[in-house]
Amino acid sequence: MFLTISTTGDEQHPATDLGFLLHKHPDNLFSTKLSYGTVHVLYPEADAGRCTAALLLEVDAVALVRRGRGKGRGGAPDAALAQYVNDRPYAASSLLAVALSGVFSSAMRGVCAAKPELPSQPRPLRVEVPALPARGGSGLVRRLFEPLGWTVAAEPVPLDVEFPDWGDSRYVRLVLESEALTLAEALRHLYVLLPVLDDAKHYWVSPDEVDKLLRAGEGWLPDHPEQKLITSRYLSRRWSLTRQATERLELVRLAETDDTAVEEIDNAVGAEAETEEKPTPLAVLRRDAIIAALGESGAARVLDLGCGQGQLVQALLKDPRFTEIVGVDVSMRALTIASRRLKLDRMGERQASRVKLLQGSLAYTDTRLKGYDAAVLSEVVEHLDLPRLPALEYAVFGSARPRTVLVTTPNVEYNVRWETLPAGHVRHGDHRFEWTRGEFRAWAGQVAERHGYDVEFAPVGPEDPEVGPPTQMAVFTLRTTNEKEAKAA
């Protein structure tokens, strides 16, 4: 990865002041090791009239894979080839943003002990990034940078210059120019917007990323017209963190409008007044019910089929009763997020030996899923078209045949209790159907009969006397004779 920052000057205000601002002497080559490679800072040109600082990041693809324990970019599982064949060494991303904040941390904070007057002075700046992933194209690049005072040139990079009919790639050659910004402002813009345009991060996004975003976005992010998109992408679309950041940014904006401190605005309710107990989210109640049922079954080796972003896998890992947990999902993006949520790249060896993430479709039999004590299908069946349910049924109950199968699904009768849900609508846009209690019991009973299981039902969430619980759960148990036959087979 390569990025250059250039400025111009004269004898009274030499361009080589850039070296003081960056805390890197133009006559010296600066190099330092990072966990995923080596970063160099050098000056291709440095005189009073023009000075250019270049940041070169050499990514060690093998080190990056080892750092993710062999699970690919950002800990993505089941992507053996993509671990080594990808754009990470060449295209600007969160790797480059982290390198910027590491080697230019003082410059980003606006600190210059040698010449303290320099950081606050706007100067002519030109930033070039030869290869920048831009999910949203050149138009999005301009929408992000132009409101900040940059003149933007974002030239799309063709897929292959020899075959122009193939069109352009998702990369652009970026050139930013400004006469009105300080170097600290420019660096903070780059630190936030490079990973936003790439729409990915190479590390797990934890709650402290909100603080990083607000620090780097101070003075420009609260009023940016694309604030919502920037916040969401920077925080990897984690809605809870995005909401937290948005609320704090709104407080900052209001404080600036009223010319007062944030603390003076955010004092309407004292901490001692927060006495009202919030209801437990249904997702938490569902996970608790599943873990309780698995504990009652005596299961130690558990499959989470359709694991999504890994919330249940994470909860199961906290319970030592479960010695092996396998999450399965058809979506590689979901598995990548699950891997980051679980922090697989930083997990200890003993803990890592308990968990595995697999890509696979539940509509097909899979020998990797045989021999487990229990399988969970939590809020999965309603995402399949009804004609595909028999395939899932056979893959789980006919082929994998765990001793216990837990299935949870929404109770459509309860939908009338959701004030925000329009009449006749399902709870999620991807739900192909939602069953009444009678329909779910009928389906589960037929599945149990066909495959030699007994089935019991349990409510999840507060049970309404008229419409039942919000979620319904079926607990399938393999009959003893069939269990012996399965083991013998």
Coordinates of C-alpha atoms in Angstrom, one line a residue:
M1 CA 0.0 0.0 0.0
F2 CA 1.2 3.4 -0.9
L3 CA 0.2 7.0 0.1
T4 CA 1.8 10.3 -0.4
I5 CA 1.3 13.7 1.3
S6 CA 2.8 16.7 -0.5
T7 CA 2.9 20.4 0.3
T8 CA 4.5 23.5 -1.2
G9 CA 6.2 26.5 0.4
D10 CA 8.8 29.3 0.0
E11 CA 11.9 30.5 1.8
Q12 CA 9.8 32.1 4.6
H13 CA 7.5 29.1 5.0
P14 CA 9.5 26.1 3.6
A15 CA 7.7 23.1 2.5
T16 CA 10.1 21.0 4.6
D17 CA 8.1 22.1 7.6
L18 CA 6.2 18.9 6.8
G19 CA 9.0 17.0 8.4
F20 CA 8.4 18.8 11.7
L21 CA 4.7 18.2 11.5
L22 CA 5.1 14.5 10.8
H23 CA 8.0 14.1 13.3
K24 CA 9.9 12.3 10.6
H25 CA 13.2 13.9 9.3
P26 CA 13.3 14.2 5.4
D27 CA 16.9 13.0 5.3
N28 CA 16.2 9.8 7.1
L29 CA 14.3 6.6 6.2
F30 CA 11.9 5.6 9.0
S31 CA 10.8 2.0 9.3
T32 CA 9.0 0.1 12.0
K33 CA 7.5 -3.4 12.4
L34 CA 3.7 -3.9 12.7
S35 CA 1.9 -7.2 13.6
Y36 CA 1.0 -7.6 9.9
G37 CA 4.1 -6.2 8.1
T38 CA 6.5 -3.2 7.9
V39 CA 5.7 0.5 7.4
H40 CA 8.3 2.9 5.9
V41 CA 8.2 6.7 5.7
L42 CA 10.5 8.3 3.2
Y43 CA 10.7 11.6 1.3
P44 CA 11.0 11.4 -2.5
E45 CA 11.5 15.1 -2.6
A46 CA 12.2 17.7 0.1
D47 CA 13.2 21.3 -0.5
A48 CA 11.8 24.7 0.4
G49 CA 9.5 24.8 -2.6
R50 CA 8.0 21.3 -2.4
C51 CA 8.1 18.4 0.0
T52 CA 6.5 15.0 -0.3
A53 CA 6.2 12.3 2.4
A54 CA 5.5 8.8 1.3
L55 CA 4.1 6.1 3.5
L56 CA 4.8 2.6 2.2
L57 CA 3.1 -0.3 4.0
E58 CA 4.5 -3.8 3.1
V59 CA 1.9 -6.3 4.2
D60 CA 3.2 -9.7 5.2
A61 CA 0.3 -12.0 4.0
V62 CA 1.6 -15.0 5.9
A63 CA 1.9 -12.9 9.2
L64 CA -1.7 -11.6 8.6
V65 CA -3.0 -15.2 8.3
R66 CA -1.1 -16.4 11.3
R67 CA -2.4 -13.4 13.3
G68 CA -5.9 -14.6 12.3
R69 CA -4.9 -18.2 13.3
G70 CA -5.2 -19.3 9.7
K71 CA -8.8 -18.1 9.3
G72 CA -8.2 -15.6 6.5
R73 CA -8.9 -11.9 6.3
G74 CA -10.2 -10.6 9.6
G75 CA -10.4 -14.2 10.8
A76 CA -12.7 -15.3 8.0
P77 CA -13.1 -19.1 8.1
D78 CA -13.1 -21.6 5.2
A79 CA -11.3 -19.2 2.8
A80 CA -8.0 -20.9 2.4
L81 CA -7.1 -19.4 -1.0
A82 CA -8.4 -16.0 -0.1
Q83 CA -6.0 -15.9 2.9
Y84 CA -3.1 -15.4 0.5
V85 CA -4.7 -14.2 -2.8
N86 CA -6.4 -10.9 -2.0
D87 CA -5.9 -7.1 -2.3
R88 CA -4.6 -6.5 1.2
P89 CA -1.0 -5.8 0.2
Y90 CA -1.9 -3.3 -2.5
A91 CA -5.2 -1.5 -1.8
A92 CA -5.7 1.2 0.9
S93 CA -7.8 -0.2 3.8
S94 CA -8.0 -0.2 7.6
L95 CA -4.5 -1.7 7.5
L96 CA -3.2 1.6 6.1
A97 CA -5.4 3.7 8.4
V98 CA -4.0 1.9 11.4
A99 CA -0.4 2.5 10.1
L100 CA -1.2 6.2 9.6
S101 CA -2.4 6.6 13.2
G102 CA 0.6 4.6 14.4
V103 CA 3.5 6.5 12.7
F104 CA 1.8 9.9 12.5
S105 CA 0.0 9.8 15.9
S106 CA 1.5 13.2 17.1
A107 CA 0.7 14.8 13.8
M108 CA -2.9 13.5 13.9
R109 CA -3.3 15.1 17.4
G110 CA -1.8 18.4 16.2
V111 CA 1.3 18.2 18.4
C112 CA 4.6 19.7 17.3
A113 CA 7.0 20.5 20.1
A114 CA 9.8 21.9 17.8
K115 CA 7.5 24.4 16.1
P116 CA 4.2 24.6 18.1
E117 CA 2.8 27.2 15.8
L118 CA 2.7 24.9 12.7
P119 CA -0.1 22.5 13.5
S120 CA -2.8 25.1 13.6
Q121 CA -1.8 26.7 10.3
P122 CA -3.6 25.6 7.1
R123 CA -1.3 24.7 4.3
P124 CA -1.4 23.5 0.6
L125 CA -1.9 19.8 0.7
R126 CA -2.0 17.1 -1.9
V127 CA -2.8 13.5 -1.0
E128 CA -2.5 10.6 -3.5
V129 CA -3.6 7.0 -3.0
P130 CA -2.9 4.9 -6.2
A131 CA -5.3 2.1 -5.3
L132 CA -8.3 2.8 -3.1
P133 CA -11.3 0.4 -2.8
A134 CA -14.4 2.4 -3.2
R135 CA -17.6 0.5 -2.5
G136 CA -20.0 3.1 -4.0
G137 CA -17.7 4.3 -6.7
S138 CA -16.2 7.7 -7.5
G139 CA -19.5 9.4 -6.6
L140 CA -19.3 8.2 -3.0
V141 CA -15.7 9.3 -2.8
R142 CA -16.6 12.8 -3.7
R143 CA -19.6 12.9 -1.4
L144 CA -17.3 11.9 1.5
F145 CA -14.4 14.2 0.9
E146 CA -15.8 17.3 -0.9
P147 CA -17.9 18.5 2.1
L148 CA -14.6 18.6 4.1
G149 CA -13.0 21.1 1.8
W150 CA -11.1 18.8 -0.6
T151 CA -11.0 19.1 -4.3
V152 CA -11.4 15.4 -5.3
A153 CA -10.2 13.5 -8.4
A154 CA -11.2 9.8 -8.2
E155 CA -10.3 8.1 -11.4
P156 CA -11.7 4.5 -11.7
V157 CA -9.1 1.8 -12.3
P158 CA -10.1 -0.4 -15.2
L159 CA -10.3 -4.2 -14.6
D160 CA -7.9 -4.7 -17.5
V161 CA -6.6 -1.9 -19.8
E162 CA -6.3 -4.5 -22.6
F163 CA -10.0 -5.3 -22.4
P164 CA -11.9 -2.0 -21.9
D165 CA -15.3 -3.7 -22.4
W166 CA -14.8 -5.4 -19.1
G167 CA -15.4 -2.1 -17.4
D168 CA -14.0 -0.6 -14.3
S169 CA -13.0 -2.3 -11.1
R170 CA -14.1 -1.2 -7.6
Y171 CA -10.8 0.7 -7.2
V172 CA -10.1 4.3 -7.8
R173 CA -6.9 6.4 -8.0
L174 CA -7.5 9.1 -5.5
V175 CA -6.0 12.6 -5.5
L176 CA -7.1 15.1 -2.9
E177 CA -6.1 18.8 -2.9
S178 CA -6.8 21.6 -0.4
E179 CA -5.4 24.9 0.6
A180 CA -7.6 25.4 3.7
L181 CA -7.0 22.4 5.9
T182 CA -4.4 21.6 8.5
L183 CA -2.3 18.5 8.3
A184 CA -4.0 17.1 11.5
E185 CA -7.4 17.5 9.9
A186 CA -6.3 15.8 6.7
L187 CA -4.9 12.8 8.6
R188 CA -8.0 12.4 10.6
H189 CA -10.1 12.5 7.5
L190 CA -8.0 9.7 5.9
Y191 CA -8.0 7.7 9.1
V192 CA -11.8 7.5 9.2
L193 CA -12.7 7.5 5.5
L194 CA -10.2 5.0 4.1
P195 CA -11.8 2.0 5.9
V196 CA -15.3 3.5 5.3
L197 CA -14.7 3.4 1.5
D198 CA -13.3 -0.1 1.7
D199 CA -16.4 -1.0 3.8
A200 CA -14.4 -3.6 5.8
K201 CA -11.9 -3.8 8.7
H202 CA -9.2 -6.3 9.3
Y203 CA -9.9 -6.5 13.1
W204 CA -12.8 -7.0 15.4
V205 CA -14.8 -3.8 16.0
S206 CA -15.1 -3.4 19.8
P207 CA -17.0 -0.7 21.7
D208 CA -13.8 1.4 22.0
E209 CA -14.1 2.0 18.2
V210 CA -16.8 4.5 19.0
D211 CA -14.3 6.6 21.0
K212 CA -11.8 6.4 18.2
L213 CA -14.4 7.5 15.6
L214 CA -15.5 10.5 17.8
R215 CA -11.9 11.6 18.4
A216 CA -10.9 11.4 14.7
G217 CA -14.2 13.0 13.7
E218 CA -14.1 15.9 16.1
G219 CA -14.9 19.1 14.3
W220 CA -16.2 17.6 11.1
L221 CA -18.2 14.4 11.5
P222 CA -21.2 15.8 13.5
D223 CA -22.2 18.0 10.5
H224 CA -21.1 15.8 7.7
P225 CA -24.0 15.1 5.2
E226 CA -23.0 11.4 5.1
Q227 CA -22.6 11.0 8.8
K228 CA -25.0 8.1 9.0
L229 CA -23.2 6.1 6.3
I230 CA -19.7 7.0 7.7
T231 CA -20.7 5.9 11.2
S232 CA -22.3 2.7 10.1
R233 CA -19.5 1.5 7.8
Y234 CA -16.7 2.6 10.2
L235 CA -18.4 0.5 13.0
S236 CA -18.9 -2.5 10.6
R237 CA -22.6 -2.0 10.7
R238 CA -22.9 -3.1 14.3
W239 CA -26.2 -1.4 15.0
S240 CA -25.7 -1.0 18.8
L241 CA -22.4 0.8 18.4
T242 CA -23.7 2.8 15.5
R243 CA -26.7 4.0 17.6
Q244 CA -24.3 4.9 20.5
A245 CA -22.1 6.9 18.2
T246 CA -25.0 8.7 16.5
E247 CA -26.5 9.7 19.9
R248 CA -23.1 11.1 21.0
L249 CA -22.6 12.9 17.7
E250 CA -26.0 14.5 18.1
L251 CA -25.1 15.8 21.5
V252 CA -21.9 17.2 20.1
R253 CA -23.8 19.0 17.4
L254 CA -26.3 20.4 19.8
A255 CA -23.5 21.6 22.1
E256 CA -21.8 23.4 19.3
T257 CA -25.1 25.0 18.3
D258 CA -25.7 26.3 21.8
D259 CA -22.0 27.1 22.4
T260 CA -21.9 25.0 25.5
A261 CA -20.4 21.9 26.9
V262 CA -21.7 18.4 26.0
E263 CA -22.0 17.6 29.8
E264 CA -24.3 20.6 30.3
I265 CA -26.7 19.3 27.7
D266 CA -26.6 15.6 28.7
N267 CA -27.8 16.2 32.3
A268 CA -31.5 16.0 32.0
V269 CA -31.6 12.8 33.9
G270 CA -29.2 11.9 36.7
A271 CA -27.7 8.5 37.0
E272 CA -29.7 8.0 40.3
A273 CA -32.9 8.4 38.3
E274 CA -32.3 5.4 36.1
T275 CA -34.4 3.1 38.3
E276 CA -36.8 1.7 35.8
E277 CA -35.9 -1.9 34.9
K278 CA -35.7 -2.6 31.2
P279 CA -37.3 -5.7 29.8
T280 CA -35.0 -8.5 28.8
P281 CA -34.7 -8.6 25.0
L282 CA -36.4 -11.5 23.3
A283 CA -33.1 -12.6 21.7
V284 CA -31.6 -13.0 25.1
L285 CA -34.6 -14.9 26.4
R286 CA -34.4 -17.2 23.4
R287 CA -30.7 -17.9 23.9
D288 CA -31.3 -18.6 27.6
A289 CA -34.1 -21.0 26.8
I290 CA -31.9 -22.8 24.2
I291 CA -28.9 -23.2 26.6
A292 CA -31.2 -24.4 29.4
A293 CA -32.7 -27.1 27.1
L294 CA -29.3 -28.1 25.9
G295 CA -28.2 -28.5 29.5
E296 CA -31.2 -30.6 30.3
S297 CA -30.4 -32.9 27.4
G298 CA -26.9 -33.5 28.6
A299 CA -25.4 -32.4 25.3
A300 CA -21.7 -31.6 25.2
R301 CA -21.0 -31.4 21.4
V302 CA -23.4 -28.9 19.8
L303 CA -24.2 -27.7 16.3
D304 CA -25.6 -24.2 15.7
L305 CA -27.1 -24.6 12.3
G306 CA -27.7 -21.2 10.7
C307 CA -25.4 -19.6 13.3
G308 CA -25.5 -16.1 11.6
Q309 CA -23.2 -13.7 13.4
G310 CA -22.4 -16.1 16.2
Q311 CA -24.4 -14.8 19.1
L312 CA -25.4 -18.2 20.3
V313 CA -22.0 -19.7 19.7
Q314 CA -20.5 -16.9 21.8
A315 CA -23.0 -17.7 24.6
L316 CA -22.3 -21.5 24.5
L317 CA -18.5 -20.9 24.7
K318 CA -19.0 -19.3 28.1
D319 CA -20.5 -22.5 29.5
P320 CA -17.9 -25.3 30.1
R321 CA -20.5 -28.0 29.8
F322 CA -20.3 -27.6 26.0
T323 CA -16.9 -29.1 24.9
E324 CA -17.4 -28.6 21.2
I325 CA -19.4 -26.0 19.4
V326 CA -19.8 -25.9 15.6
G327 CA -21.4 -22.9 13.9
V328 CA -22.7 -23.5 10.3
D329 CA -24.0 -20.8 7.9
V330 CA -24.2 -20.4 4.2
S331 CA -23.1 -16.8 4.4
M332 CA -19.4 -16.1 4.4
R333 CA -20.1 -12.5 5.5
A334 CA -22.0 -13.8 8.5
L335 CA -19.2 -16.2 9.4
T336 CA -16.6 -13.4 9.1
I337 CA -18.6 -11.3 11.5
A338 CA -19.1 -14.3 13.8
S339 CA -15.3 -14.9 13.8
R340 CA -14.6 -11.3 14.7
R341 CA -17.3 -11.4 17.4
L342 CA -15.7 -14.5 18.9
K343 CA -12.2 -12.9 18.6
L344 CA -10.8 -16.2 17.1
D345 CA -7.6 -14.5 16.1
R346 CA -6.9 -13.7 19.8
M347 CA -8.5 -16.7 21.4
G348 CA -6.3 -19.1 23.5
E349 CA -5.5 -22.5 22.1
R350 CA -7.6 -24.4 24.6
Q351 CA -10.7 -22.2 24.0
A352 CA -10.1 -22.2 20.2
S353 CA -10.1 -26.0 20.2
R354 CA -13.8 -25.9 21.4
V355 CA -15.2 -23.9 18.5
K356 CA -15.3 -24.3 14.7
L357 CA -17.1 -22.2 12.0
L358 CA -18.1 -24.0 8.8
Q359 CA -19.7 -22.7 5.6
G360 CA -22.5 -25.0 4.4
S361 CA -26.1 -25.1 3.2
L362 CA -28.7 -26.7 5.4
A363 CA -30.5 -27.9 2.3
Y364 CA -27.9 -30.5 1.6
T365 CA -26.6 -33.5 3.6
D366 CA -23.2 -32.9 5.1
T367 CA -21.1 -35.7 6.6
R368 CA -19.2 -33.1 8.8
L369 CA -22.4 -32.7 10.8
K370 CA -22.8 -36.3 11.9
G371 CA -22.2 -37.6 15.4
Y372 CA -23.1 -34.6 17.5
D373 CA -25.1 -34.6 20.7
A374 CA -27.4 -31.7 19.7
A375 CA -28.3 -29.4 16.9
V376 CA -30.0 -26.0 17.2
L377 CA -32.1 -24.3 14.4
S378 CA -32.8 -21.0 16.0
E379 CA -35.0 -18.7 13.9
V380 CA -33.9 -20.5 10.8
V381 CA -36.8 -22.5 9.3
E382 CA -38.9 -19.4 8.5
H383 CA -36.1 -18.1 6.2
L384 CA -36.6 -21.0 3.8
D385 CA -39.2 -21.3 1.1
L386 CA -41.7 -23.9 2.2
P387 CA -40.8 -26.3 -0.7
R388 CA -37.2 -26.4 0.6
L389 CA -38.2 -27.5 4.1
P390 CA -38.2 -31.2 3.3
A391 CA -34.5 -30.9 2.2
L392 CA -33.6 -29.3 5.5
E393 CA -35.6 -31.8 7.4
Y394 CA -33.7 -34.7 5.8
A395 CA -30.3 -33.1 6.1
V396 CA -30.8 -32.6 9.9
F397 CA -33.1 -35.4 11.1
G398 CA -32.4 -38.0 8.4
S399 CA -28.7 -37.6 7.8
A400 CA -27.0 -35.8 10.7
R401 CA -29.3 -37.3 13.3
P402 CA -28.2 -35.7 16.5
R403 CA -29.7 -37.0 19.8
T404 CA -31.4 -33.7 20.4
V405 CA -32.7 -31.0 18.0
L406 CA -34.0 -27.7 19.1
V407 CA -36.1 -25.6 16.7
T408 CA -37.3 -22.1 17.5
T409 CA -39.5 -20.0 15.3
P410 CA -41.8 -16.9 15.7
N411 CA -45.3 -17.4 16.7
V412 CA -47.3 -15.4 14.2
E413 CA -50.3 -15.2 16.5
Y414 CA -48.3 -13.0 18.8
N415 CA -47.6 -10.4 16.1
V416 CA -50.8 -8.5 17.0
R417 CA -49.0 -7.5 20.3
W418 CA -46.2 -5.7 18.4
E419 CA -47.4 -2.1 18.2
T420 CA -44.9 -1.2 15.5
L421 CA -45.7 -4.1 13.2
P422 CA -48.3 -3.4 10.6
A423 CA -51.2 -5.8 10.4
G424 CA -50.5 -8.7 8.0
H425 CA -46.7 -8.2 8.0
V426 CA -44.1 -10.7 9.1
R427 CA -41.4 -9.7 11.6
H428 CA -38.5 -9.7 9.2
G429 CA -38.5 -8.9 5.5
D430 CA -36.6 -12.2 4.8
H431 CA -39.2 -14.4 6.5
R432 CA -40.9 -16.6 3.9
F433 CA -43.6 -17.6 6.4
E434 CA -44.5 -17.5 10.1
W435 CA -46.5 -20.3 11.7
T436 CA -49.3 -20.3 14.2
R437 CA -48.8 -22.6 17.2
G438 CA -51.0 -25.2 15.6
E439 CA -49.1 -25.2 12.3
F440 CA -45.7 -25.4 14.1
R441 CA -46.9 -28.4 16.2
A442 CA -48.3 -30.1 13.2
W443 CA -45.0 -29.8 11.2
A444 CA -42.9 -30.8 14.2
G445 CA -45.1 -33.8 14.9
Q446 CA -44.8 -35.1 11.3
V447 CA -41.0 -34.6 11.3
A448 CA -40.7 -36.5 14.6
E449 CA -42.8 -39.3 13.3
R450 CA -41.0 -39.7 10.0
H451 CA -37.5 -39.8 11.6
G452 CA -38.0 -41.6 14.9
Y453 CA -37.9 -38.7 17.3
D454 CA -40.2 -37.6 20.2
V455 CA -41.1 -33.9 20.4
E456 CA -42.1 -31.6 23.2
F457 CA -42.9 -27.9 23.0
A458 CA -42.0 -25.0 25.2
P459 CA -42.8 -21.2 25.2
V460 CA -40.1 -18.6 24.9
G461 CA -40.7 -15.1 26.2
P462 CA -43.8 -13.8 28.1
E463 CA -46.8 -16.0 27.4
D464 CA -50.0 -14.1 26.5
P465 CA -53.1 -15.9 27.6
E466 CA -54.8 -15.3 24.2
V467 CA -52.1 -15.5 21.6
G468 CA -49.3 -17.4 23.3
P469 CA -45.6 -16.6 23.5
P470 CA -43.6 -14.5 21.0
T471 CA -41.4 -17.5 20.2
Q472 CA -42.2 -21.2 20.1
M473 CA -39.6 -23.9 20.6
A474 CA -39.7 -27.6 19.8
V475 CA -37.4 -30.1 21.5
F476 CA -36.8 -33.2 19.5
T477 CA -35.3 -36.3 21.2
L478 CA -34.1 -39.3 19.3
R479 CA -35.9 -42.4 20.5
T480 CA -33.7 -45.0 22.2
T481 CA -34.0 -47.7 19.7
N482 CA -33.2 -45.3 16.8
E483 CA -30.3 -43.9 18.8
K484 CA -28.7 -47.4 19.1
E485 CA -29.3 -48.0 15.4
A486 CA -27.7 -44.6 14.5
K487 CA -24.6 -45.4 16.6
A488 CA -24.4 -48.9 15.0
A489 CA -24.6 -47.4 11.6

